[in-house]
Amino acid sequence: MRPVLLVLLVVFSLINQVQAGILFTPRLSLSAEYDDNIYFTSSDEISDLVRYFSPGFWFYLGENVDYLHIDYEYQRVTYTHHPGQNSDRHYLSLKGQKVWSLWRLSLKDVYMHSEDPARLENLVGNINYAHLKYDYHRGRVSLERRFGEKNRFQINYYNFIFKKRKPYKEHTYSNYPSLQLLYWFSENCGVELELGKNWAQFDYFDDFRELFASSTLKYRLNPWMEWQTKLSFSDMRFLGSRADYRLYDLGTGLMIQLAAKTGLSLGFGAFKQAVEGEEDEKGLSAYVNFFRETGAYHLFLEASTGYDEIYFDGEDLGFSRYSVVGGKLSGLLGANWWINLRLFHRRDHFIQSANDVIERTWSANVYLSRKLNRYLELSFGLLHLEREANLSVYEYRDNRVWLRLTLLKRFSF
C-alpha cells in the first residue's frame, strides 16, 4: 500500500499547480484529562490526571473537484502519578481525489499510533482493553469510470493493518480488492453488482481467504422513494483448524427522501450461515436509519439487528449475532458553541467463540467547542465507555473529562 500512496501523493500534489489554492493551518493544543480507569480493569480502578502536548497541521491543496487534504497530529502524553504510562502518539489522515473527464481516482488513508485503545474504538471496534502499543492503518484506493448519465464501474483496493505491541507482538493484515458495477436499465430500474476477495493474515489466529459477491436490484417507485433488494454470498476458507463456512443473506428495504436533506431507510431480511461439520445458523435481520441535515445541525439515528463478522478488532471473536441502537448529533449550540453528541448501545453474541462470549457495550461522548477569537479555540469533553460480558477479562468501565486549548493560524497561498 505504501508505494501506491507515494505515487498518489505525487499525483495529487500536481493538482492544478498554478491555479489550485493552498491552505496551510499549523496548530498547537494543550490538554488536561481526568481518567478514572487508566488500566481499563473491571475492578480496583486507578485514576490519573493526563496532560497532552499536541502540535499538528492541516494542509489542503485543490480547486473544484480535485484536491488533496492532509491532517497530522503528534501527541506527547504525560501521566501525573504513573509516568511509566507516558507515551508518544501519532495521527495521520490523507484524503484526495483527481478527476479526468469520465475517470475519477480517489484516496483515503488513516494511520494512528497510540497506547490508548479508547482512541481506536470508533476505528477498529471492540478491543481487549489494555495499555499496549497500537498501530492502526486503513487505506482505500478507488478508480471509477462513468458511462452514461448514472452508470459507473469501479475498481477498489482496501488495505488494513492492526498491530499490538508490548509486552507481546500481534499483527493483523488484510488485503481486499473488489469490483463494482452500477447500471441503470431505465430511468427507474437498475442493478449494482460487487465481487471481491479478502486475504487476511493473523499471528495468533487462523488466516483466511474470503470470496464475496452481491447483487442489489434498485427500483425507483417515485422521485423520493427507492426500493432495494440485495442478495449476498460469502465463502470463508480458514487455513487452520477453524471450520469453514458459507454465508447467504437476502434483504429488502426502502430509502425514503422526506425532504431535501432528510431521509429514512428501513428494511428486513434473513441469513443463513452454513458451517462445515456443524449445524447451520439461521436468523433474521432488520434496520431503521434516519438522518436530517440543516444549516445548524446534523442528526443521525440508527437501530439494527442481524449478524456481523468481527475478525479485525483485536480480539478476533468471529461470527456474531448483534443488535445496536444509537445516534449522533452535531451542530451549533447558541451563537458561539459547537456541540457533538454520540450515544450507542450494542449487544454481541459470538456464537462460535471458544467461550461463547456475550458482550454489551455502551459508549457516550459529549464534545463542546468554542472559538474565542481568530486564533484560539476552547473545547471540553466527556466520555463514557463500558462493557459487560460473561467473562470478566472482556469487561471494563472508563470515564473521562477533558479540557483543551488550541492555538491555530491559517495561511492561504
mmCIF file of N, CA and C in Angstrom, residues 109-235:
data_model
loop_
_atom_site.group_PDB
_atom_site.id
_atom_site.type_symbol
_atom_site.label_atom_id
_atom_site.label_comp_id
_atom_site.label_asym_id
_atom_site.label_seq_id
_atom_site.Cartn_x
_atom_site.Cartn_y
_atom_site.Cartn_z
ATOM 1 N N ASP A 109 -6.802 7.408 3.480
ATOM 2 C CA ASP A 109 -5.841 6.638 4.260
ATOM 3 C C ASP A 109 -5.761 7.221 5.666
ATOM 4 N N VAL A 110 -5.798 6.349 6.662
ATOM 5 C CA VAL A 110 -5.707 6.770 8.062
ATOM 6 C C VAL A 110 -4.660 5.922 8.763
ATOM 7 N N TYR A 111 -3.770 6.583 9.501
ATOM 8 C CA TYR A 111 -2.767 5.877 10.310
ATOM 9 C C TYR A 111 -2.798 6.454 11.722
ATOM 10 N N MET A 112 -2.705 5.568 12.710
ATOM 11 C CA MET A 112 -2.663 6.009 14.100
ATOM 12 C C MET A 112 -1.719 5.118 14.891
ATOM 13 N N HIS A 113 -0.863 5.749 15.676
ATOM 14 C CA HIS A 113 -0.016 5.046 16.637
ATOM 15 C C HIS A 113 -0.387 5.567 18.015
ATOM 16 N N SER A 114 -0.812 4.671 18.896
ATOM 17 C CA SER A 114 -1.313 5.108 20.194
ATOM 18 C C SER A 114 -1.167 3.992 21.213
ATOM 19 N N GLU A 115 -1.159 4.388 22.499
ATOM 20 C CA GLU A 115 -1.230 3.416 23.588
ATOM 21 C C GLU A 115 -2.568 3.512 24.313
ATOM 22 N N ASP A 116 -3.513 4.220 23.719
ATOM 23 C CA ASP A 116 -4.823 4.411 24.325
ATOM 24 C C ASP A 116 -5.880 3.736 23.461
ATOM 25 N N PRO A 117 -6.376 2.568 23.843
ATOM 26 C CA PRO A 117 -7.345 1.862 22.991
ATOM 27 C C PRO A 117 -8.652 2.612 22.815
ATOM 28 N N ALA A 118 -9.005 3.496 23.752
ATOM 29 C CA ALA A 118 -10.250 4.241 23.607
ATOM 30 C C ALA A 118 -10.235 5.122 22.373
ATOM 31 N N ARG A 119 -9.044 5.573 21.956
ATOM 32 C CA ARG A 119 -8.947 6.406 20.757
ATOM 33 C C ARG A 119 -9.203 5.599 19.488
ATOM 34 N N LEU A 120 -9.140 4.272 19.590
ATOM 35 C CA LEU A 120 -9.346 3.409 18.432
ATOM 36 C C LEU A 120 -10.745 2.824 18.377
ATOM 37 N N GLU A 121 -11.568 3.130 19.371
ATOM 38 C CA GLU A 121 -12.872 2.476 19.489
ATOM 39 C C GLU A 121 -13.714 2.648 18.232
ATOM 40 N N ASN A 122 -13.771 3.863 17.681
ATOM 41 C CA ASN A 122 -14.612 4.098 16.510
ATOM 42 C C ASN A 122 -13.974 3.578 15.228
ATOM 43 N N LEU A 123 -12.651 3.329 15.242
ATOM 44 C CA LEU A 123 -11.959 2.882 14.040
ATOM 45 C C LEU A 123 -11.942 1.366 13.924
ATOM 46 N N VAL A 124 -11.623 0.694 15.011
ATOM 47 C CA VAL A 124 -11.406 -0.748 14.982
ATOM 48 C C VAL A 124 -12.604 -1.515 15.512
ATOM 49 N N GLY A 125 -13.299 -0.968 16.506
ATOM 50 C CA GLY A 125 -14.373 -1.706 17.140
ATOM 51 C C GLY A 125 -13.924 -2.191 18.506
ATOM 52 N N ASN A 126 -14.425 -3.341 18.931
ATOM 53 C CA ASN A 126 -14.081 -3.867 20.246
ATOM 54 C C ASN A 126 -12.603 -4.215 20.332
ATOM 55 N N ILE A 127 -11.990 -3.823 21.428
ATOM 56 C CA ILE A 127 -10.580 -4.097 21.657
ATOM 57 C C ILE A 127 -10.443 -4.695 23.050
ATOM 58 N N ASN A 128 -9.559 -5.672 23.202
ATOM 59 C CA ASN A 128 -9.242 -6.200 24.520
ATOM 60 C C ASN A 128 -8.433 -5.136 25.249
ATOM 61 N N TYR A 129 -9.114 -4.333 26.058
ATOM 62 C CA TYR A 129 -8.552 -3.076 26.545
ATOM 63 C C TYR A 129 -7.339 -3.294 27.438
ATOM 64 N N ALA A 130 -6.268 -2.621 27.078
ATOM 65 C CA ALA A 130 -5.030 -2.615 27.849
ATOM 66 C C ALA A 130 -4.141 -1.537 27.266
ATOM 67 N N HIS A 131 -3.169 -1.084 28.064
ATOM 68 C CA HIS A 131 -2.229 -0.084 27.568
ATOM 69 C C HIS A 131 -1.103 -0.794 26.835
ATOM 70 N N LEU A 132 -1.332 -1.065 25.560
ATOM 71 C CA LEU A 132 -0.323 -1.626 24.684
ATOM 72 C C LEU A 132 0.028 -0.574 23.640
ATOM 73 N N LYS A 133 1.022 -0.869 22.824
ATOM 74 C CA LYS A 133 1.327 -0.011 21.682
ATOM 75 C C LYS A 133 0.486 -0.494 20.503
ATOM 76 N N TYR A 134 -0.369 0.379 19.991
ATOM 77 C CA TYR A 134 -1.237 0.038 18.875
ATOM 78 C C TYR A 134 -0.791 0.800 17.634
ATOM 79 N N ASP A 135 -0.733 0.087 16.512
ATOM 80 C CA ASP A 135 -0.543 0.716 15.209
ATOM 81 C C ASP A 135 -1.730 0.331 14.337
ATOM 82 N N TYR A 136 -2.438 1.345 13.873
ATOM 83 C CA TYR A 136 -3.637 1.127 13.065
ATOM 84 C C TYR A 136 -3.447 1.803 11.718
ATOM 85 N N HIS A 137 -3.751 1.073 10.653
ATOM 86 C CA HIS A 137 -3.696 1.652 9.313
ATOM 87 C C HIS A 137 -4.825 1.085 8.475
ATOM 88 N N ARG A 138 -5.559 1.969 7.829
ATOM 89 C CA ARG A 138 -6.606 1.550 6.900
ATOM 90 C C ARG A 138 -6.542 2.463 5.677
ATOM 91 N N GLY A 139 -6.402 1.851 4.499
ATOM 92 C CA GLY A 139 -6.303 2.627 3.272
ATOM 93 C C GLY A 139 -7.253 2.123 2.208
ATOM 94 N N ARG A 140 -7.665 3.039 1.332
ATOM 95 C CA ARG A 140 -8.529 2.669 0.219
ATOM 96 C C ARG A 140 -8.142 3.479 -1.007
ATOM 97 N N VAL A 141 -7.992 2.805 -2.126
ATOM 98 C CA VAL A 141 -7.756 3.448 -3.414
ATOM 99 C C VAL A 141 -8.859 2.993 -4.365
ATOM 100 N N SER A 142 -9.488 3.933 -5.057
ATOM 101 C CA SER A 142 -10.586 3.611 -5.967
ATOM 102 C C SER A 142 -10.370 4.300 -7.305
ATOM 103 N N LEU A 143 -10.634 3.558 -8.368
ATOM 104 C CA LEU A 143 -10.616 4.101 -9.726
ATOM 105 C C LEU A 143 -11.998 3.872 -10.325
ATOM 106 N N GLU A 144 -12.655 4.965 -10.682
ATOM 107 C CA GLU A 144 -14.035 4.898 -11.156
ATOM 108 C C GLU A 144 -14.140 5.398 -12.592
ATOM 109 N N ARG A 145 -14.930 4.685 -13.385
ATOM 110 C CA ARG A 145 -15.205 5.081 -14.773
ATOM 111 C C ARG A 145 -16.713 5.235 -14.929
ATOM 112 N N ARG A 146 -17.146 6.424 -15.284
ATOM 113 C CA ARG A 146 -18.563 6.682 -15.505
ATOM 114 C C ARG A 146 -18.905 6.515 -16.982
ATOM 115 N N PHE A 147 -20.070 5.951 -17.228
ATOM 116 C CA PHE A 147 -20.570 5.849 -18.593
ATOM 117 C C PHE A 147 -22.084 6.024 -18.543
ATOM 118 N N GLY A 148 -22.585 6.826 -19.448
ATOM 119 C CA GLY A 148 -23.986 7.180 -19.362
ATOM 120 C C GLY A 148 -24.196 8.218 -18.274
ATOM 121 N N GLU A 149 -25.448 8.523 -18.005
ATOM 122 C CA GLU A 149 -25.760 9.570 -17.038
ATOM 123 C C GLU A 149 -25.545 9.126 -15.599
ATOM 124 N N LYS A 150 -25.889 7.847 -15.287
ATOM 125 C CA LYS A 150 -25.851 7.392 -13.898
ATOM 126 C C LYS A 150 -25.052 6.114 -13.691
ATOM 127 N N ASN A 151 -24.455 5.560 -14.723
ATOM 128 C CA ASN A 151 -23.783 4.269 -14.616
ATOM 129 C C ASN A 151 -22.311 4.459 -14.281
ATOM 130 N N ARG A 152 -21.742 3.464 -13.589
ATOM 131 C CA ARG A 152 -20.316 3.547 -13.265
ATOM 132 C C ARG A 152 -19.750 2.153 -13.028
ATOM 133 N N PHE A 153 -18.459 2.039 -13.295
ATOM 134 C CA PHE A 153 -17.679 0.839 -12.993
ATOM 135 C C PHE A 153 -16.521 1.267 -12.103
ATOM 136 N N GLN A 154 -16.273 0.507 -11.035
ATOM 137 C CA GLN A 154 -15.301 0.939 -10.033
ATOM 138 C C GLN A 154 -14.400 -0.214 -9.618
ATOM 139 N N ILE A 155 -13.096 0.070 -9.535
ATOM 140 C CA ILE A 155 -12.099 -0.868 -9.020
ATOM 141 C C ILE A 155 -11.617 -0.328 -7.684
ATOM 142 N N ASN A 156 -11.671 -1.152 -6.648
ATOM 143 C CA ASN A 156 -11.279 -0.732 -5.303
ATOM 144 C C ASN A 156 -10.183 -1.636 -4.760
ATOM 145 N N TYR A 157 -9.341 -1.046 -3.938
ATOM 146 C CA TYR A 157 -8.358 -1.831 -3.190
ATOM 147 C C TYR A 157 -8.328 -1.308 -1.761
ATOM 148 N N TYR A 158 -8.571 -2.211 -0.801
ATOM 149 C CA TYR A 158 -8.563 -1.869 0.614
ATOM 150 C C TYR A 158 -7.384 -2.570 1.285
ATOM 151 N N ASN A 159 -6.734 -1.865 2.179
ATOM 152 C CA ASN A 159 -5.610 -2.423 2.922
ATOM 153 C C ASN A 159 -5.789 -2.093 4.399
ATOM 154 N N PHE A 160 -5.640 -3.104 5.251
ATOM 155 C CA PHE A 160 -5.837 -2.911 6.689
ATOM 156 C C PHE A 160 -4.689 -3.561 7.443
ATOM 157 N N ILE A 161 -4.104 -2.824 8.392
ATOM 158 C CA ILE A 161 -3.037 -3.344 9.246
ATOM 159 C C ILE A 161 -3.341 -2.920 10.675
ATOM 160 N N PHE A 162 -3.299 -3.869 11.592
ATOM 161 C CA PHE A 162 -3.507 -3.574 13.011
ATOM 162 C C PHE A 162 -2.460 -4.341 13.803
ATOM 163 N N LYS A 163 -1.636 -3.608 14.550
ATOM 164 C CA LYS A 163 -0.554 -4.217 15.311
ATOM 165 C C LYS A 163 -0.697 -3.866 16.790
ATOM 166 N N LYS A 164 -0.449 -4.858 17.629
ATOM 167 C CA LYS A 164 -0.366 -4.643 19.072
ATOM 168 C C LYS A 164 1.033 -5.028 19.533
ATOM 169 N N ARG A 165 1.634 -4.171 20.348
ATOM 170 C CA ARG A 165 2.986 -4.422 20.835
ATOM 171 C C ARG A 165 3.039 -4.170 22.346
ATOM 172 N N LYS A 166 4.060 -4.743 22.967
ATOM 173 C CA LYS A 166 4.336 -4.559 24.400
ATOM 174 C C LYS A 166 3.203 -5.106 25.257
ATOM 175 N N PRO A 167 3.342 -6.208 25.953
ATOM 176 C CA PRO A 167 4.592 -6.970 26.101
ATOM 177 C C PRO A 167 4.799 -8.028 25.016
ATOM 178 N N TYR A 168 3.827 -8.214 24.109
ATOM 179 C CA TYR A 168 3.971 -9.198 23.042
ATOM 180 C C TYR A 168 3.499 -8.547 21.746
ATOM 181 N N LYS A 169 3.892 -9.138 20.642
ATOM 182 C CA LYS A 169 3.508 -8.605 19.340
ATOM 183 C C LYS A 169 2.377 -9.439 18.747
ATOM 184 N N GLU A 170 1.434 -8.751 18.147
ATOM 185 C CA GLU A 170 0.334 -9.422 17.467
ATOM 186 C C GLU A 170 -0.069 -8.576 16.265
ATOM 187 N N HIS A 171 0.035 -9.137 15.069
ATOM 188 C CA HIS A 171 -0.214 -8.397 13.841
ATOM 189 C C HIS A 171 -1.426 -8.968 13.112
ATOM 190 N N THR A 172 -2.188 -8.083 12.479
ATOM 191 C CA THR A 172 -3.318 -8.455 11.636
ATOM 192 C C THR A 172 -3.192 -7.713 10.315
ATOM 193 N N TYR A 173 -3.306 -8.450 9.203
ATOM 194 C CA TYR A 173 -3.213 -7.849 7.876
ATOM 195 C C TYR A 173 -4.421 -8.270 7.049
ATOM 196 N N SER A 174 -4.893 -7.355 6.215
ATOM 197 C CA SER A 174 -5.982 -7.672 5.297
ATOM 198 C C SER A 174 -5.778 -6.920 3.990
ATOM 199 N N ASN A 175 -5.896 -7.645 2.870
ATOM 200 C CA ASN A 175 -5.843 -7.055 1.538
ATOM 201 C C ASN A 175 -7.109 -7.466 0.797
ATOM 202 N N TYR A 176 -7.871 -6.467 0.336
ATOM 203 C CA TYR A 176 -9.199 -6.747 -0.190
ATOM 204 C C TYR A 176 -9.447 -5.954 -1.472
ATOM 205 N N PRO A 177 -9.185 -6.529 -2.640
ATOM 206 C CA PRO A 177 -9.577 -5.889 -3.900
ATOM 207 C C PRO A 177 -11.027 -6.234 -4.239
ATOM 208 N N SER A 178 -11.701 -5.322 -4.930
ATOM 209 C CA SER A 178 -13.087 -5.581 -5.311
ATOM 210 C C SER A 178 -13.434 -4.835 -6.595
ATOM 211 N N LEU A 179 -14.481 -5.313 -7.260
ATOM 212 C CA LEU A 179 -15.031 -4.696 -8.466
ATOM 213 C C LEU A 179 -16.495 -4.364 -8.207
ATOM 214 N N GLN A 180 -16.929 -3.190 -8.670
ATOM 215 C CA GLN A 180 -18.317 -2.781 -8.511
ATOM 216 C C GLN A 180 -18.854 -2.252 -9.835
ATOM 217 N N LEU A 181 -20.097 -2.587 -10.124
ATOM 218 C CA LEU A 181 -20.764 -2.100 -11.327
ATOM 219 C C LEU A 181 -22.159 -1.625 -10.957
ATOM 220 N N LEU A 182 -22.470 -0.381 -11.310
ATOM 221 C CA LEU A 182 -23.817 0.165 -11.149
ATOM 222 C C LEU A 182 -24.360 0.485 -12.537
ATOM 223 N N TYR A 183 -25.473 -0.138 -12.891
ATOM 224 C CA TYR A 183 -26.034 0.049 -14.231
ATOM 225 C C TYR A 183 -27.548 0.210 -14.128
ATOM 226 N N TRP A 184 -28.059 1.279 -14.729
ATOM 227 C CA TRP A 184 -29.496 1.543 -14.763
ATOM 228 C C TRP A 184 -30.033 1.146 -16.135
ATOM 229 N N PHE A 185 -30.946 0.162 -16.140
ATOM 230 C CA PHE A 185 -31.557 -0.292 -17.385
ATOM 231 C C PHE A 185 -32.519 0.749 -17.943
ATOM 232 N N SER A 186 -33.130 1.497 -17.031
ATOM 233 C CA SER A 186 -34.081 2.531 -17.422
ATOM 234 C C SER A 186 -33.989 3.654 -16.397
ATOM 235 N N GLU A 187 -34.883 4.609 -16.505
ATOM 236 C CA GLU A 187 -34.872 5.735 -15.577
ATOM 237 C C GLU A 187 -35.121 5.283 -14.144
ATOM 238 N N ASN A 188 -35.873 4.187 -13.969
ATOM 239 C CA ASN A 188 -36.300 3.780 -12.635
ATOM 240 C C ASN A 188 -35.748 2.449 -12.162
ATOM 241 N N CYS A 189 -35.129 1.659 -13.023
ATOM 242 C CA CYS A 189 -34.703 0.309 -12.652
ATOM 243 C C CYS A 189 -33.214 0.119 -12.922
ATOM 244 N N GLY A 190 -32.491 -0.370 -11.906
ATOM 245 C CA GLY A 190 -31.061 -0.580 -12.061
ATOM 246 C C GLY A 190 -30.572 -1.722 -11.193
ATOM 247 N N VAL A 191 -29.294 -2.061 -11.355
ATOM 248 C CA VAL A 191 -28.691 -3.138 -10.585
ATOM 249 C C VAL A 191 -27.276 -2.738 -10.196
ATOM 250 N N GLU A 192 -26.852 -3.148 -9.004
ATOM 251 C CA GLU A 192 -25.484 -2.921 -8.543
ATOM 252 C C GLU A 192 -24.864 -4.272 -8.198
ATOM 253 N N LEU A 193 -23.714 -4.569 -8.808
ATOM 254 C CA LEU A 193 -23.015 -5.836 -8.602
ATOM 255 C C LEU A 193 -21.671 -5.577 -7.943
ATOM 256 N N GLU A 194 -21.267 -6.490 -7.054
ATOM 257 C CA GLU A 194 -19.958 -6.368 -6.402
ATOM 258 C C GLU A 194 -19.330 -7.745 -6.275
ATOM 259 N N LEU A 195 -18.025 -7.810 -6.528
ATOM 260 C CA LEU A 195 -17.261 -9.043 -6.389
ATOM 261 C C LEU A 195 -15.927 -8.694 -5.758
ATOM 262 N N GLY A 196 -15.551 -9.418 -4.689
ATOM 263 C CA GLY A 196 -14.299 -9.116 -4.014
ATOM 264 C C GLY A 196 -13.710 -10.336 -3.347
ATOM 265 N N LYS A 197 -12.422 -10.241 -3.022
ATOM 266 C CA LYS A 197 -11.743 -11.312 -2.303
ATOM 267 C C LYS A 197 -10.841 -10.707 -1.244
ATOM 268 N N ASN A 198 -10.865 -11.311 -0.067
ATOM 269 C CA ASN A 198 -10.115 -10.803 1.077
ATOM 270 C C ASN A 198 -9.067 -11.831 1.492
ATOM 271 N N TRP A 199 -7.798 -11.397 1.534
ATOM 272 C CA TRP A 199 -6.708 -12.214 2.064
ATOM 273 C C TRP A 199 -6.357 -11.670 3.439
ATOM 274 N N ALA A 200 -6.578 -12.452 4.490
ATOM 275 C CA ALA A 200 -6.343 -11.992 5.857
ATOM 276 C C ALA A 200 -5.300 -12.867 6.535
ATOM 277 N N GLN A 201 -4.373 -12.216 7.254
ATOM 278 C CA GLN A 201 -3.306 -12.912 7.964
ATOM 279 C C GLN A 201 -3.279 -12.467 9.422
ATOM 280 N N PHE A 202 -3.057 -13.440 10.320
ATOM 281 C CA PHE A 202 -3.009 -13.186 11.754
ATOM 282 C C PHE A 202 -1.799 -13.899 12.348
ATOM 283 N N ASP A 203 -1.289 -13.360 13.437
ATOM 284 C CA ASP A 203 -0.177 -14.009 14.124
ATOM 285 C C ASP A 203 -0.640 -15.160 15.009
ATOM 286 N N TYR A 204 -1.814 -15.005 15.661
ATOM 287 C CA TYR A 204 -2.244 -15.991 16.648
ATOM 288 C C TYR A 204 -3.588 -16.634 16.309
ATOM 289 N N PHE A 205 -4.150 -16.320 15.157
ATOM 290 C CA PHE A 205 -5.409 -16.917 14.735
ATOM 291 C C PHE A 205 -5.233 -17.496 13.335
ATOM 292 N N ASP A 206 -6.217 -18.272 12.907
ATOM 293 C CA ASP A 206 -6.157 -18.867 11.571
ATOM 294 C C ASP A 206 -6.289 -17.788 10.494
ATOM 295 N N ASP A 207 -5.381 -17.819 9.512
ATOM 296 C CA ASP A 207 -5.546 -16.975 8.330
ATOM 297 C C ASP A 207 -6.785 -17.440 7.560
ATOM 298 N N PHE A 208 -7.334 -16.554 6.737
ATOM 299 C CA PHE A 208 -8.460 -16.988 5.917
ATOM 300 C C PHE A 208 -8.449 -16.285 4.567
ATOM 301 N N ARG A 209 -9.186 -16.887 3.637
ATOM 302 C CA ARG A 209 -9.446 -16.326 2.319
ATOM 303 C C ARG A 209 -10.959 -16.247 2.164
ATOM 304 N N GLU A 210 -11.458 -15.061 1.869
ATOM 305 C CA GLU A 210 -12.904 -14.870 1.756
ATOM 306 C C GLU A 210 -13.261 -14.370 0.361
ATOM 307 N N LEU A 211 -14.198 -15.055 -0.279
ATOM 308 C CA LEU A 211 -14.752 -14.623 -1.558
ATOM 309 C C LEU A 211 -16.133 -14.046 -1.293
ATOM 310 N N PHE A 212 -16.362 -12.821 -1.776
ATOM 311 C CA PHE A 212 -17.621 -12.127 -1.502
ATOM 312 C C PHE A 212 -18.258 -11.679 -2.810
ATOM 313 N N ALA A 213 -19.581 -11.846 -2.921
ATOM 314 C CA ALA A 213 -20.322 -11.396 -4.094
ATOM 315 C C ALA A 213 -21.700 -10.922 -3.655
ATOM 316 N N SER A 214 -22.201 -9.887 -4.323
ATOM 317 C CA SER A 214 -23.534 -9.384 -4.005
ATOM 318 C C SER A 214 -24.185 -8.800 -5.248
ATOM 319 N N SER A 215 -25.509 -8.800 -5.231
ATOM 320 C CA SER A 215 -26.308 -8.221 -6.306
ATOM 321 C C SER A 215 -27.467 -7.460 -5.674
ATOM 322 N N THR A 216 -27.605 -6.188 -6.045
ATOM 323 C CA THR A 216 -28.653 -5.340 -5.485
ATOM 324 C C THR A 216 -29.532 -4.808 -6.608
ATOM 325 N N LEU A 217 -30.806 -5.134 -6.550
ATOM 326 C CA LEU A 217 -31.775 -4.623 -7.516
ATOM 327 C C LEU A 217 -32.380 -3.345 -6.959
ATOM 328 N N LYS A 218 -32.346 -2.268 -7.756
ATOM 329 C CA LYS A 218 -32.862 -0.973 -7.334
ATOM 330 C C LYS A 218 -34.041 -0.590 -8.220
ATOM 331 N N TYR A 219 -35.100 -0.078 -7.576
ATOM 332 C CA TYR A 219 -36.263 0.374 -8.340
ATOM 333 C C TYR A 219 -36.812 1.644 -7.698
ATOM 334 N N ARG A 220 -36.892 2.706 -8.486
ATOM 335 C CA ARG A 220 -37.403 3.986 -8.005
ATOM 336 C C ARG A 220 -38.921 4.014 -8.172
ATOM 337 N N LEU A 221 -39.611 3.980 -7.045
ATOM 338 C CA LEU A 221 -41.067 3.989 -7.069
ATOM 339 C C LEU A 221 -41.606 5.359 -7.450
ATOM 340 N N ASN A 222 -40.888 6.400 -7.042
ATOM 341 C CA ASN A 222 -41.211 7.781 -7.390
ATOM 342 C C ASN A 222 -39.964 8.617 -7.123
ATOM 343 N N PRO A 223 -39.989 9.918 -7.370
ATOM 344 C CA PRO A 223 -38.763 10.713 -7.204
ATOM 345 C C PRO A 223 -38.191 10.734 -5.789
ATOM 346 N N TRP A 224 -38.979 10.365 -4.785
ATOM 347 C CA TRP A 224 -38.489 10.456 -3.408
ATOM 348 C C TRP A 224 -38.444 9.105 -2.688
ATOM 349 N N MET A 225 -38.654 8.006 -3.398
ATOM 350 C CA MET A 225 -38.632 6.689 -2.749
ATOM 351 C C MET A 225 -37.985 5.652 -3.665
ATOM 352 N N GLU A 226 -37.042 4.878 -3.098
ATOM 353 C CA GLU A 226 -36.374 3.814 -3.854
ATOM 354 C C GLU A 226 -36.459 2.510 -3.078
ATOM 355 N N TRP A 227 -36.807 1.456 -3.779
ATOM 356 C CA TRP A 227 -36.872 0.111 -3.192
ATOM 357 C C TRP A 227 -35.650 -0.677 -3.634
ATOM 358 N N GLN A 228 -35.044 -1.409 -2.691
ATOM 359 C CA GLN A 228 -33.856 -2.202 -2.983
ATOM 360 C C GLN A 228 -34.023 -3.613 -2.429
ATOM 361 N N THR A 229 -33.531 -4.583 -3.195
ATOM 362 C CA THR A 229 -33.437 -5.967 -2.723
ATOM 363 C C THR A 229 -32.018 -6.456 -2.980
ATOM 364 N N LYS A 230 -31.376 -6.963 -1.937
ATOM 365 C CA LYS A 230 -29.967 -7.347 -2.040
ATOM 366 C C LYS A 230 -29.780 -8.811 -1.663
ATOM 367 N N LEU A 231 -29.046 -9.526 -2.509
ATOM 368 C CA LEU A 231 -28.641 -10.903 -2.242
ATOM 369 C C LEU A 231 -27.123 -10.942 -2.194
ATOM 370 N N SER A 232 -26.569 -11.433 -1.085
ATOM 371 C CA SER A 232 -25.110 -11.501 -0.951
ATOM 372 C C SER A 232 -24.684 -12.901 -0.537
ATOM 373 N N PHE A 233 -23.450 -13.225 -0.915
ATOM 374 C CA PHE A 233 -22.886 -14.549 -0.657
ATOM 375 C C PHE A 233 -21.436 -14.383 -0.235
ATOM 376 N N SER A 234 -21.024 -15.134 0.775
ATOM 377 C CA SER A 234 -19.639 -15.100 1.250
ATOM 378 C C SER A 234 -19.158 -16.525 1.484
ATOM 379 N N ASP A 235 -17.975 -16.831 0.953
ATOM 380 C CA ASP A 235 -17.358 -18.146 1.135
ATOM 381 C C ASP A 235 -16.077 -17.955 1.936
#
